Amino acid sequence: MASGSQPLPMTASRHGALAGAAAIPGDKSISHRSILFGGIASGTTRVTGLLEGEDVLNSVKASRALGAAIRKEGASWIIEGTGNGLLLEPGEPIDFGNSGTGCRLYMGLAGAYDFETTFLGDASLSKRPMGRVVDPLKLMGVQVLDSREGCRLPITLRGPRVAAPVEYAVPVPSAQVKSAVLLAGLNAPGITTVIEKVMTRDHTERMLAGFGAHLEVETAGDGTRTIRLEGQGRLSGTDIQVPADPSSAAFPIVAALIVPDSDITLANILMNPARTGLITTLIEMGGRIDILNERESGGEAIADLRVRSSDLKGVSVPGARAASMIDEYPVLSVAAAFAEGETLMEEVGELRVKESDRLAAVAAGLKANGVACEEGGDWLRVTGTPGGRGLGGAGSGDIPPVATHLDHRIAMSFLVMGMASERPVMIDDVSPIATSFPQFVPLMRELGAELG
Ligand code: S3P
């Protein structure tokens, strides 16, 4: 939400079937990285399909503040980068708005430079833990000149004259932490090594290779990945076509599964296996999702998806799958509310430190809409009501609207719920959706949803 703007409530109501084809915007993770790598590479990078949501536009501002020239020409974003090792000291604090990914990636990128960078964010981002990124950066010689208690934003970092390459085992499964260390390693002489026990999204590794960095990835028998990056190498501008975001597609996918008689098609969806945990889970639940025209584009797997309404059944989602669907648990919980029986989501404690405490926000929203659910420290159990009979009602009578806590995915999840529940569902604020999926409301209306 643009700072200072008023919350904007919205209500979703049951209407007819959802039908037709929808163009899902570009993947957020790949969009951030396209701008970031383009901004530090030598020469020109051309990006098409960039997600033009608030989070990514804040990364555009950050790269500009660090010396990149970025312009839009027709549907393409053209970036003239500084060259690796040649970022400029920003003249003022950099504001990342709501974006944890933007903030943490640029902390790694700029933090290891011998200059000061101050990182700012909105009320949600200012509550989120930054120690997970700052701790490894300190091992590389980065100083924290200023921060709020508990290593929260605003934070000012200053890098050493020469950053030290490190070997770092990431303590929580986090692509942001992994990426921050690798990005700092770009400005350190020698080899920076990152070890992750659980594979997280690997867009940073893929794009580093695509921009010409020397890196090696080794996967052990137990799945542990060791990533070695040679620092201070040359990165060269390249052309990038951003595939459609599976984490955004998740909302119309679940909507089509739970709204009776729906049949929708979504093209060019990113199918990187580190991102497809939700699709696997929904198919296990009995979801009719056809994966069509599987192909490759720009080094990533993509496919078209046809989704039809389905009779869903509750399942147990193993903790081992969490990293591949970490952003999709709120909308999976909504699917679970319409499934027969119980759905158990295990080892999902990371949800407590996202744009909001998503375990608490989902449980509160489900309960307000009549769904039986139970929340543990790192798990959630939802008991479904096929057909959505008796569900909904937040925002009517004396039930307050669903509290979205500046969290785009909580907002979209509960609007999806209102499309299929017996009674409408009101959320307290639709504006955070602009951070990741600005087209959500018109796109869902185009498919037949009633949002007012
Ligand atoms: C992201 C990593 C994930 C995810 C976020 C995007 C990325 O965060 O939740 O939306 O692009 O690297 P964590 O690294 O905190 O798991």
Short mmCIF file of C-alpha atoms and ligand atoms in Angstrom, two decimals:
data_model
loop_
_atom_site.label_atom_id
_atom_site.label_comp_id
_atom_site.label_asym_id
_atom_site.label_seq_id
_atom_site.Cartn_x
_atom_site.Cartn_y
_atom_site.Cartn_z
CA MET A 1 0.00 0.00 0.00
CA ALA A 2 1.32 3.43 -0.85
CA SER A 3 2.25 4.93 2.50
CA GLY A 4 -0.41 7.15 3.97
CA SER A 5 -3.23 5.86 1.76
CA GLN A 6 -6.52 4.81 3.35
CA PRO A 7 -7.44 1.12 3.69
CA LEU A 8 -9.86 0.07 0.96
CA PRO A 9 -12.27 -2.73 1.97
CA MET A 10 -13.58 -5.15 -0.67
CA THR A 11 -16.19 -7.91 -0.70
CA ALA A 12 -16.20 -11.11 -2.76
CA SER A 13 -19.54 -12.84 -3.35
CA ARG A 14 -20.60 -16.13 -4.86
CA HIS A 15 -21.59 -15.71 -8.49
CA GLY A 16 -21.54 -18.02 -11.54
CA ALA A 17 -18.73 -20.26 -12.76
CA LEU A 18 -15.27 -18.89 -13.60
CA ALA A 19 -14.38 -19.39 -17.24
CA GLY A 20 -11.89 -18.32 -19.89
CA ALA A 21 -8.17 -17.65 -20.25
CA ALA A 22 -6.21 -15.22 -18.10
CA ALA A 23 -2.70 -13.79 -18.50
CA ILE A 24 -0.89 -14.04 -15.17
CA PRO A 25 1.79 -11.35 -14.64
CA GLY A 26 5.53 -12.07 -14.45
CA ASP A 27 7.15 -14.01 -11.64
CA LYS A 28 8.04 -11.75 -8.71
CA SER A 29 11.22 -13.58 -7.70
CA ILE A 30 12.59 -13.58 -11.25
CA SER A 31 11.51 -9.96 -11.81
CA HIS A 32 13.42 -8.68 -8.76
CA ARG A 33 16.51 -10.59 -9.83
CA SER A 34 16.28 -9.44 -13.48
CA ILE A 35 16.45 -5.82 -12.34
CA LEU A 36 19.14 -6.48 -9.75
CA PHE A 37 21.45 -8.47 -12.04
CA GLY A 38 20.79 -6.17 -14.99
CA GLY A 39 21.76 -3.28 -12.74
CA ILE A 40 25.12 -4.74 -11.80
CA ALA A 41 26.06 -6.37 -15.14
CA SER A 42 28.21 -4.72 -17.79
CA GLY A 43 26.29 -3.73 -20.91
CA THR A 44 22.59 -3.94 -21.68
CA THR A 45 19.92 -6.23 -20.23
CA ARG A 46 16.47 -6.38 -21.85
CA VAL A 47 13.61 -7.74 -19.74
CA THR A 48 10.16 -8.60 -21.09
CA GLY A 49 7.22 -9.78 -19.00
CA LEU A 50 8.51 -7.94 -15.90
CA LEU A 51 6.03 -7.86 -13.03
CA GLU A 52 5.21 -4.18 -12.64
CA GLY A 53 3.99 -4.48 -9.03
CA GLU A 54 5.04 -2.11 -6.26
CA ASP A 55 7.65 -4.52 -4.86
CA VAL A 56 9.54 -4.84 -8.14
CA LEU A 57 9.23 -1.12 -8.90
CA ASN A 58 10.99 -0.52 -5.57
CA SER A 59 13.83 -2.74 -6.81
CA VAL A 60 13.97 -0.61 -9.97
CA LYS A 61 14.41 2.46 -7.73
CA ALA A 62 17.08 0.66 -5.69
CA SER A 63 19.12 -0.30 -8.75
CA ARG A 64 18.85 3.29 -10.03
CA ALA A 65 20.03 4.58 -6.64
CA LEU A 66 23.07 2.28 -6.95
CA GLY A 67 24.03 3.60 -10.37
CA ALA A 68 22.08 1.64 -13.01
CA ALA A 69 20.25 3.42 -15.85
CA ILE A 70 16.82 1.82 -16.33
CA ARG A 71 14.12 2.79 -18.82
CA LYS A 72 11.01 1.29 -20.32
CA GLU A 73 10.67 0.97 -24.08
CA GLY A 74 7.32 -0.44 -25.19
CA ALA A 75 6.87 -3.72 -23.33
CA SER A 76 10.59 -4.07 -22.47
CA TRP A 77 12.65 -2.78 -19.60
CA ILE A 78 16.17 -1.80 -20.69
CA ILE A 79 18.89 -1.75 -18.07
CA GLU A 80 22.41 -0.38 -18.49
CA GLY A 81 24.32 -1.82 -15.54
CA THR A 82 27.29 -0.46 -13.64
CA GLY A 83 29.51 -3.52 -14.02
CA ASN A 84 30.27 -5.89 -11.13
CA GLY A 85 32.18 -4.18 -8.31
CA LEU A 86 31.21 -0.72 -9.54
CA LEU A 87 27.99 0.14 -7.72
CA LEU A 88 27.68 3.79 -6.66
CA GLU A 89 27.02 4.92 -3.10
CA PRO A 90 23.31 5.79 -2.83
CA GLY A 91 22.66 9.45 -2.05
CA GLU A 92 19.77 8.69 0.31
CA PRO A 93 18.07 5.81 2.17
CA ILE A 94 16.50 3.18 -0.11
CA ASP A 95 12.84 2.40 0.63
CA PHE A 96 11.75 -1.15 -0.21
CA GLY A 97 8.10 -0.63 0.78
CA ASN A 98 6.54 -4.02 1.59
CA SER A 99 9.21 -6.15 -0.08
CA GLY A 100 11.26 -8.55 2.04
CA THR A 101 12.82 -10.06 -1.09
CA GLY A 102 13.91 -6.70 -2.49
CA CYS A 103 15.28 -5.52 0.83
CA ARG A 104 17.19 -8.71 1.67
CA LEU A 105 18.63 -9.19 -1.81
CA TYR A 106 19.88 -5.60 -2.00
CA MET A 107 21.30 -5.87 1.54
CA GLY A 108 23.53 -8.63 0.22
CA LEU A 109 24.30 -6.81 -3.02
CA ALA A 110 25.15 -3.38 -1.61
CA GLY A 111 25.98 -4.28 2.00
CA ALA A 112 29.44 -5.63 1.17
CA TYR A 113 30.53 -2.37 -0.55
CA ASP A 114 32.82 0.09 1.16
CA PHE A 115 30.05 2.67 1.53
CA GLU A 116 26.94 3.29 3.63
CA THR A 117 23.50 2.10 2.61
CA THR A 118 20.34 2.69 4.64
CA PHE A 119 17.40 0.31 4.13
CA LEU A 120 13.80 1.38 4.87
CA GLY A 121 10.43 -0.35 4.61
CA ASP A 122 6.73 0.00 5.40
CA ALA A 123 5.14 -0.99 8.73
CA SER A 124 5.00 -4.68 7.73
CA LEU A 125 8.61 -4.91 6.50
CA SER A 126 9.85 -2.96 9.53
CA LYS A 127 8.58 -5.76 11.78
CA ARG A 128 10.38 -8.53 9.89
CA PRO A 129 13.66 -10.11 11.06
CA MET A 130 16.75 -8.95 9.17
CA GLY A 131 19.31 -10.71 11.42
CA ARG A 132 19.08 -13.77 9.18
CA VAL A 133 20.74 -11.73 6.40
CA VAL A 134 22.86 -9.38 8.48
CA ASP A 135 24.50 -12.23 10.48
CA PRO A 136 26.30 -13.81 7.49
CA LEU A 137 27.13 -10.36 6.11
CA LYS A 138 28.88 -9.54 9.39
CA LEU A 139 31.08 -12.61 8.85
CA MET A 140 32.14 -11.02 5.56
CA GLY A 141 33.19 -7.82 7.35
CA VAL A 142 29.99 -5.79 7.01
CA GLN A 143 29.23 -3.40 9.89
CA VAL A 144 25.76 -2.53 11.13
CA LEU A 145 25.98 1.21 11.77
CA ASP A 146 22.39 1.52 12.87
CA SER A 147 19.31 -0.66 13.29
CA ARG A 148 16.15 -0.92 15.40
CA GLU A 149 15.99 -3.40 18.24
CA GLY A 150 16.05 -7.04 17.13
CA CYS A 151 17.80 -6.14 13.87
CA ARG A 152 14.72 -4.51 12.33
CA LEU A 153 14.57 -1.72 9.72
CA PRO A 154 15.66 1.03 9.35
CA ILE A 155 19.15 -0.48 9.08
CA THR A 156 22.36 1.16 7.90
CA LEU A 157 25.14 -1.12 6.63
CA ARG A 158 28.72 -0.33 5.70
CA GLY A 159 30.96 -2.85 3.94
CA PRO A 160 34.68 -3.34 4.59
CA ARG A 161 37.43 -2.17 2.24
CA VAL A 162 37.67 -5.77 0.97
CA ALA A 163 34.87 -8.21 1.83
CA ALA A 164 35.90 -11.68 3.03
CA PRO A 165 34.47 -14.68 1.18
CA VAL A 166 32.78 -17.12 3.57
CA GLU A 167 31.40 -20.61 3.75
CA TYR A 168 27.90 -20.31 5.16
CA ALA A 169 25.32 -22.99 5.98
CA VAL A 170 21.90 -21.32 5.82
CA PRO A 171 20.17 -22.10 9.16
CA VAL A 172 16.56 -21.75 7.86
CA PRO A 173 15.37 -22.76 4.39
CA SER A 174 15.41 -19.31 2.76
CA ALA A 175 16.15 -18.32 -0.81
CA GLN A 176 16.47 -14.72 0.34
CA VAL A 177 19.27 -15.52 2.79
CA LYS A 178 21.04 -17.81 0.32
CA SER A 179 20.81 -15.12 -2.34
CA ALA A 180 22.00 -12.32 -0.05
CA VAL A 181 25.18 -14.23 0.80
CA LEU A 182 25.85 -15.08 -2.86
CA LEU A 183 25.25 -11.47 -3.92
CA ALA A 184 27.68 -10.21 -1.26
CA GLY A 185 30.11 -12.84 -2.54
CA LEU A 186 30.03 -11.15 -5.96
CA ASN A 187 32.08 -8.34 -4.41
CA ALA A 188 34.49 -10.55 -2.39
CA PRO A 189 37.74 -11.99 -3.78
CA GLY A 190 37.84 -15.81 -3.92
CA ILE A 191 35.09 -18.38 -3.48
CA THR A 192 31.93 -17.78 -1.44
CA THR A 193 30.20 -21.01 -0.50
CA VAL A 194 26.57 -21.38 0.57
CA ILE A 195 25.21 -24.68 1.86
CA GLU A 196 21.48 -25.36 2.05
CA LYS A 197 20.06 -28.57 3.52
CA VAL A 198 16.66 -28.01 1.95
CA MET A 199 16.46 -26.79 -1.61
CA THR A 200 14.82 -23.39 -1.96
CA ARG A 201 13.98 -21.57 -5.19
CA ASP A 202 17.15 -21.45 -7.29
CA HIS A 203 16.51 -18.41 -9.50
CA THR A 204 19.61 -16.61 -8.15
CA GLU A 205 21.88 -19.51 -9.09
CA ARG A 206 20.30 -19.87 -12.54
CA MET A 207 20.52 -16.15 -13.26
CA LEU A 208 24.08 -15.82 -11.96
CA ALA A 209 25.05 -18.49 -14.51
CA GLY A 210 22.96 -16.75 -17.19
CA PHE A 211 24.82 -13.46 -16.60
CA GLY A 212 28.16 -15.27 -16.90
CA ALA A 213 29.25 -15.72 -13.27
CA HIS A 214 31.41 -18.70 -12.44
CA LEU A 215 29.45 -20.88 -10.08
CA GLU A 216 29.14 -24.54 -9.28
CA VAL A 217 26.24 -26.34 -7.63
CA GLU A 218 26.73 -29.76 -6.07
CA THR A 219 23.81 -31.80 -4.70
CA ALA A 220 24.58 -34.55 -2.16
CA GLY A 221 22.64 -37.81 -1.81
CA ASP A 222 20.56 -36.35 1.04
CA GLY A 223 19.61 -33.30 -1.06
CA THR A 224 22.04 -30.87 0.59
CA ARG A 225 23.17 -28.32 -1.99
CA THR A 226 26.58 -26.65 -1.96
CA ILE A 227 26.87 -23.54 -4.11
CA ARG A 228 30.31 -22.10 -4.83
CA LEU A 229 30.61 -18.68 -6.46
CA GLU A 230 33.80 -17.07 -7.68
CA GLY A 231 33.73 -13.43 -6.60
CA GLN A 232 34.68 -10.31 -8.53
CA GLY A 233 34.03 -11.88 -11.93
CA ARG A 234 32.46 -10.15 -14.88
CA LEU A 235 28.69 -10.20 -15.34
CA SER A 236 27.40 -9.46 -18.84
CA GLY A 237 23.97 -8.06 -19.72
CA THR A 238 21.54 -10.48 -21.32
CA ASP A 239 17.92 -10.83 -22.52
CA ILE A 240 15.33 -12.16 -20.09
CA GLN A 241 11.74 -13.24 -20.67
CA VAL A 242 10.03 -13.50 -17.28
CA PRO A 243 7.57 -16.43 -17.06
CA ALA A 244 4.17 -16.06 -15.35
CA ASP A 245 4.22 -16.26 -11.55
CA PRO A 246 2.95 -19.57 -10.12
CA SER A 247 2.45 -17.86 -6.74
CA SER A 248 0.01 -15.40 -8.38
CA ALA A 249 -1.58 -18.13 -10.53
CA ALA A 250 -2.34 -19.93 -7.25
CA PHE A 251 -5.30 -17.59 -6.59
CA PRO A 252 -7.29 -18.16 -9.81
CA ILE A 253 -6.28 -21.85 -9.66
CA VAL A 254 -7.84 -22.34 -6.23
CA ALA A 255 -10.80 -20.15 -7.17
CA ALA A 256 -11.54 -22.30 -10.24
CA LEU A 257 -11.26 -25.51 -8.18
CA ILE A 258 -13.80 -24.37 -5.56
CA VAL A 259 -16.29 -22.35 -7.65
CA PRO A 260 -18.72 -24.91 -9.19
CA ASP A 261 -18.61 -25.53 -12.98
CA SER A 262 -15.46 -23.46 -13.54
CA ASP A 263 -13.01 -24.11 -16.37
CA ILE A 264 -10.06 -21.73 -16.83
CA THR A 265 -6.72 -21.73 -18.64
CA LEU A 266 -3.55 -19.94 -17.55
CA ALA A 267 -0.61 -19.76 -20.00
CA ASN A 268 3.19 -19.71 -19.58
CA ILE A 269 3.26 -20.57 -15.88
CA LEU A 270 6.71 -21.08 -14.33
CA MET A 271 7.05 -24.77 -13.42
CA ASN A 272 10.44 -24.75 -11.70
CA PRO A 273 10.16 -27.74 -9.30
CA ALA A 274 11.23 -25.49 -6.42
CA ARG A 275 7.94 -23.59 -6.97
CA THR A 276 5.32 -26.23 -7.79
CA GLY A 277 4.48 -27.66 -4.35
CA LEU A 278 0.97 -26.19 -4.42
CA ILE A 279 0.12 -27.80 -7.77
CA THR A 280 1.37 -31.17 -6.48
CA THR A 281 -0.74 -30.78 -3.33
CA LEU A 282 -3.90 -29.68 -5.13
CA ILE A 283 -3.62 -32.62 -7.55
CA GLU A 284 -3.22 -34.94 -4.53
CA MET A 285 -6.41 -33.39 -3.12
CA GLY A 286 -8.24 -34.39 -6.29
CA GLY A 287 -7.91 -31.09 -8.12
CA ARG A 288 -8.41 -31.35 -11.88
CA ILE A 289 -5.33 -29.47 -13.07
CA ASP A 290 -4.04 -30.41 -16.53
CA ILE A 291 -0.42 -29.47 -17.17
CA LEU A 292 -0.24 -28.74 -20.91
CA ASN A 293 2.48 -27.84 -23.42
CA GLU A 294 5.39 -28.34 -21.02
CA ARG A 295 8.40 -26.55 -22.47
CA GLU A 296 11.44 -24.45 -21.60
CA SER A 297 11.85 -20.69 -21.81
CA GLY A 298 14.98 -18.79 -20.80
CA GLY A 299 16.38 -21.70 -18.79
CA GLU A 300 13.15 -22.28 -16.80
CA ALA A 301 10.41 -24.90 -17.26
CA ILE A 302 7.01 -23.46 -18.13
CA ALA A 303 3.57 -24.90 -19.02
CA ASP A 304 -0.05 -23.93 -19.58
CA LEU A 305 -2.57 -25.00 -16.94
CA ARG A 306 -6.22 -25.92 -17.40
CA VAL A 307 -8.13 -25.95 -14.11
CA ARG A 308 -11.66 -27.23 -13.58
CA SER A 309 -13.86 -27.29 -10.47
CA SER A 310 -13.26 -30.37 -8.41
CA ASP A 311 -14.38 -32.31 -5.37
CA LEU A 312 -11.36 -31.83 -3.10
CA LYS A 313 -10.29 -34.10 -0.25
CA GLY A 314 -8.13 -33.11 2.73
CA VAL A 315 -4.49 -34.26 2.78
CA SER A 316 -1.40 -34.02 4.97
CA VAL A 317 1.17 -31.72 3.42
CA PRO A 318 4.64 -32.91 4.46
CA GLY A 319 7.12 -30.42 5.89
CA ALA A 320 9.63 -31.46 3.23
CA ARG A 321 7.39 -29.77 0.65
CA ALA A 322 7.12 -26.45 2.48
CA ALA A 323 9.96 -24.62 0.70
CA SER A 324 8.43 -25.34 -2.71
CA MET A 325 5.11 -23.72 -1.78
CA ILE A 326 5.99 -21.41 1.09
CA ASP A 327 3.94 -18.48 -0.28
CA GLU A 328 0.96 -20.67 -1.16
CA TYR A 329 -0.19 -21.87 2.29
CA PRO A 330 -2.76 -19.08 2.78
CA VAL A 331 -4.59 -19.96 -0.44
CA LEU A 332 -4.12 -23.71 0.16
CA SER A 333 -5.90 -23.15 3.50
CA VAL A 334 -8.82 -21.70 1.57
CA ALA A 335 -8.89 -24.74 -0.74
CA ALA A 336 -8.80 -26.91 2.40
CA ALA A 337 -11.85 -25.07 3.77
CA PHE A 338 -13.85 -26.46 0.81
CA ALA A 339 -12.36 -30.00 0.89
CA GLU A 340 -13.87 -33.06 2.48
CA GLY A 341 -12.11 -33.89 5.76
CA GLU A 342 -8.98 -32.47 7.32
CA THR A 343 -5.91 -30.87 5.78
CA LEU A 344 -2.80 -30.73 7.94
CA MET A 345 0.07 -28.38 7.05
CA GLU A 346 3.26 -29.29 8.90
CA GLU A 347 6.56 -27.51 9.58
CA VAL A 348 5.34 -24.14 8.39
CA GLY A 349 6.80 -21.95 11.18
CA GLU A 350 8.40 -19.67 8.53
CA LEU A 351 4.87 -18.40 7.80
CA ARG A 352 5.07 -16.42 11.04
CA VAL A 353 7.73 -14.07 9.60
CA LYS A 354 6.26 -13.29 6.18
CA GLU A 355 4.50 -10.01 5.25
CA SER A 356 2.30 -10.85 8.26
CA ASP A 357 2.18 -13.73 10.73
CA ARG A 358 0.39 -15.81 8.13
CA LEU A 359 -0.46 -18.71 10.43
CA ALA A 360 -2.26 -16.36 12.80
CA ALA A 361 -3.83 -14.26 10.01
CA VAL A 362 -5.14 -17.33 8.13
CA ALA A 363 -6.49 -19.01 11.27
CA ALA A 364 -8.26 -15.80 12.36
CA GLY A 365 -9.73 -15.23 8.88
CA LEU A 366 -10.93 -18.82 8.54
CA LYS A 367 -12.55 -18.80 11.98
CA ALA A 368 -14.27 -15.48 11.26
CA ASN A 369 -15.82 -17.17 8.21
CA GLY A 370 -17.04 -20.25 10.06
CA VAL A 371 -14.21 -22.67 9.17
CA ALA A 372 -13.02 -25.10 11.84
CA CYS A 373 -9.27 -24.82 12.16
CA GLU A 374 -6.57 -25.30 14.74
CA GLU A 375 -3.23 -23.51 14.81
CA GLY A 376 -0.01 -24.77 16.44
CA GLY A 377 3.40 -23.15 16.73
CA ASP A 378 4.41 -24.41 13.29
CA TRP A 379 1.33 -26.17 11.92
CA LEU A 380 -2.23 -25.57 10.84
CA ARG A 381 -5.15 -27.98 10.57
CA VAL A 382 -8.25 -27.04 8.57
CA THR A 383 -11.51 -29.01 8.44
CA GLY A 384 -13.39 -28.43 5.22
CA THR A 385 -17.02 -28.04 4.22
CA PRO A 386 -17.55 -29.24 0.64
CA GLY A 387 -19.79 -26.77 -1.18
CA GLY A 388 -18.96 -24.04 1.34
CA ARG A 389 -22.34 -24.33 3.09
CA GLY A 390 -22.56 -21.93 6.03
CA LEU A 391 -19.12 -20.44 5.29
CA GLY A 392 -18.36 -16.73 4.85
CA GLY A 393 -19.88 -13.76 6.60
CA ALA A 394 -16.83 -11.71 7.64
CA GLY A 395 -17.75 -8.05 7.37
CA SER A 396 -21.48 -8.55 7.90
CA GLY A 397 -23.51 -8.18 11.10
CA ASP A 398 -21.15 -7.90 14.02
CA ILE A 399 -18.33 -9.92 12.40
CA PRO A 400 -15.47 -7.62 11.40
CA PRO A 401 -13.93 -7.93 7.92
CA VAL A 402 -10.88 -10.20 7.54
CA ALA A 403 -7.79 -8.37 8.81
CA THR A 404 -5.15 -8.44 6.05
CA HIS A 405 -2.25 -6.87 8.02
CA LEU A 406 -0.68 -5.24 4.89
CA ASP A 407 -0.33 -8.75 3.41
CA HIS A 408 -1.22 -9.16 -0.27
CA ARG A 409 -1.58 -12.95 -0.06
CA ILE A 410 -3.97 -12.79 2.90
CA ALA A 411 -6.07 -10.26 0.97
CA MET A 412 -6.24 -12.38 -2.22
CA SER A 413 -6.82 -15.65 -0.34
CA PHE A 414 -9.91 -14.39 1.46
CA LEU A 415 -11.33 -12.77 -1.67
CA VAL A 416 -10.99 -16.21 -3.30
CA MET A 417 -12.84 -17.69 -0.33
CA GLY A 418 -15.76 -15.29 -0.83
CA MET A 419 -16.11 -16.41 -4.47
CA ALA A 420 -17.25 -19.88 -3.30
CA SER A 421 -18.62 -19.55 0.23
CA GLU A 422 -22.36 -19.38 0.93
CA ARG A 423 -22.08 -15.87 2.36
CA PRO A 424 -19.88 -13.03 1.04
CA VAL A 425 -16.44 -12.37 2.55
CA MET A 426 -15.21 -8.84 3.18
CA ILE A 427 -11.52 -7.98 3.66
CA ASP A 428 -10.40 -4.78 5.39
CA ASP A 429 -7.96 -3.63 2.71
CA VAL A 430 -7.44 -4.54 -0.93
CA SER A 431 -4.52 -2.13 -1.52
CA PRO A 432 -1.62 -4.48 -0.55
CA ILE A 433 -2.49 -6.63 -3.59
CA ALA A 434 -0.73 -4.00 -5.73
CA THR A 435 2.63 -5.15 -4.31
CA SER A 436 2.58 -8.43 -6.28
CA PHE A 437 -0.52 -8.76 -8.50
CA PRO A 438 -1.94 -5.35 -9.46
CA GLN A 439 -4.19 -6.95 -12.10
CA PHE A 440 -5.81 -9.38 -9.64
CA VAL A 441 -9.21 -7.66 -9.31
CA PRO A 442 -9.83 -6.93 -13.03
CA LEU A 443 -8.46 -10.35 -14.01
CA MET A 444 -10.73 -12.22 -11.58
CA ARG A 445 -13.73 -10.11 -12.68
CA GLU A 446 -12.92 -10.95 -16.30
CA LEU A 447 -13.05 -14.67 -15.37
CA GLY A 448 -16.49 -14.08 -13.81
CA ALA A 449 -15.84 -13.26 -10.16
CA GLU A 450 -18.03 -10.82 -8.27
CA LEU A 451 -15.83 -8.34 -6.39
CA GLY A 452 -17.26 -5.09 -5.08
C1 S3P B 1 11.58 -15.35 -2.16
C2 S3P B 1 11.85 -16.25 -1.15
C3 S3P B 1 10.86 -16.66 -0.13
C4 S3P B 1 9.44 -16.22 -0.51
C5 S3P B 1 9.39 -14.83 -1.07
C6 S3P B 1 10.25 -14.74 -2.32
C7 S3P B 1 12.64 -15.03 -3.13
O1 S3P B 1 11.21 -16.05 1.10
O2 S3P B 1 8.59 -16.31 0.61
O3 S3P B 1 8.07 -14.45 -1.40
O4 S3P B 1 12.33 -14.46 -4.20
O5 S3P B 1 13.81 -15.33 -2.85
P1 S3P B 1 12.25 -16.74 2.14
O6 S3P B 1 13.58 -16.70 1.55
O7 S3P B 1 12.15 -15.89 3.38
O8 S3P B 1 11.71 -18.13 2.36
#
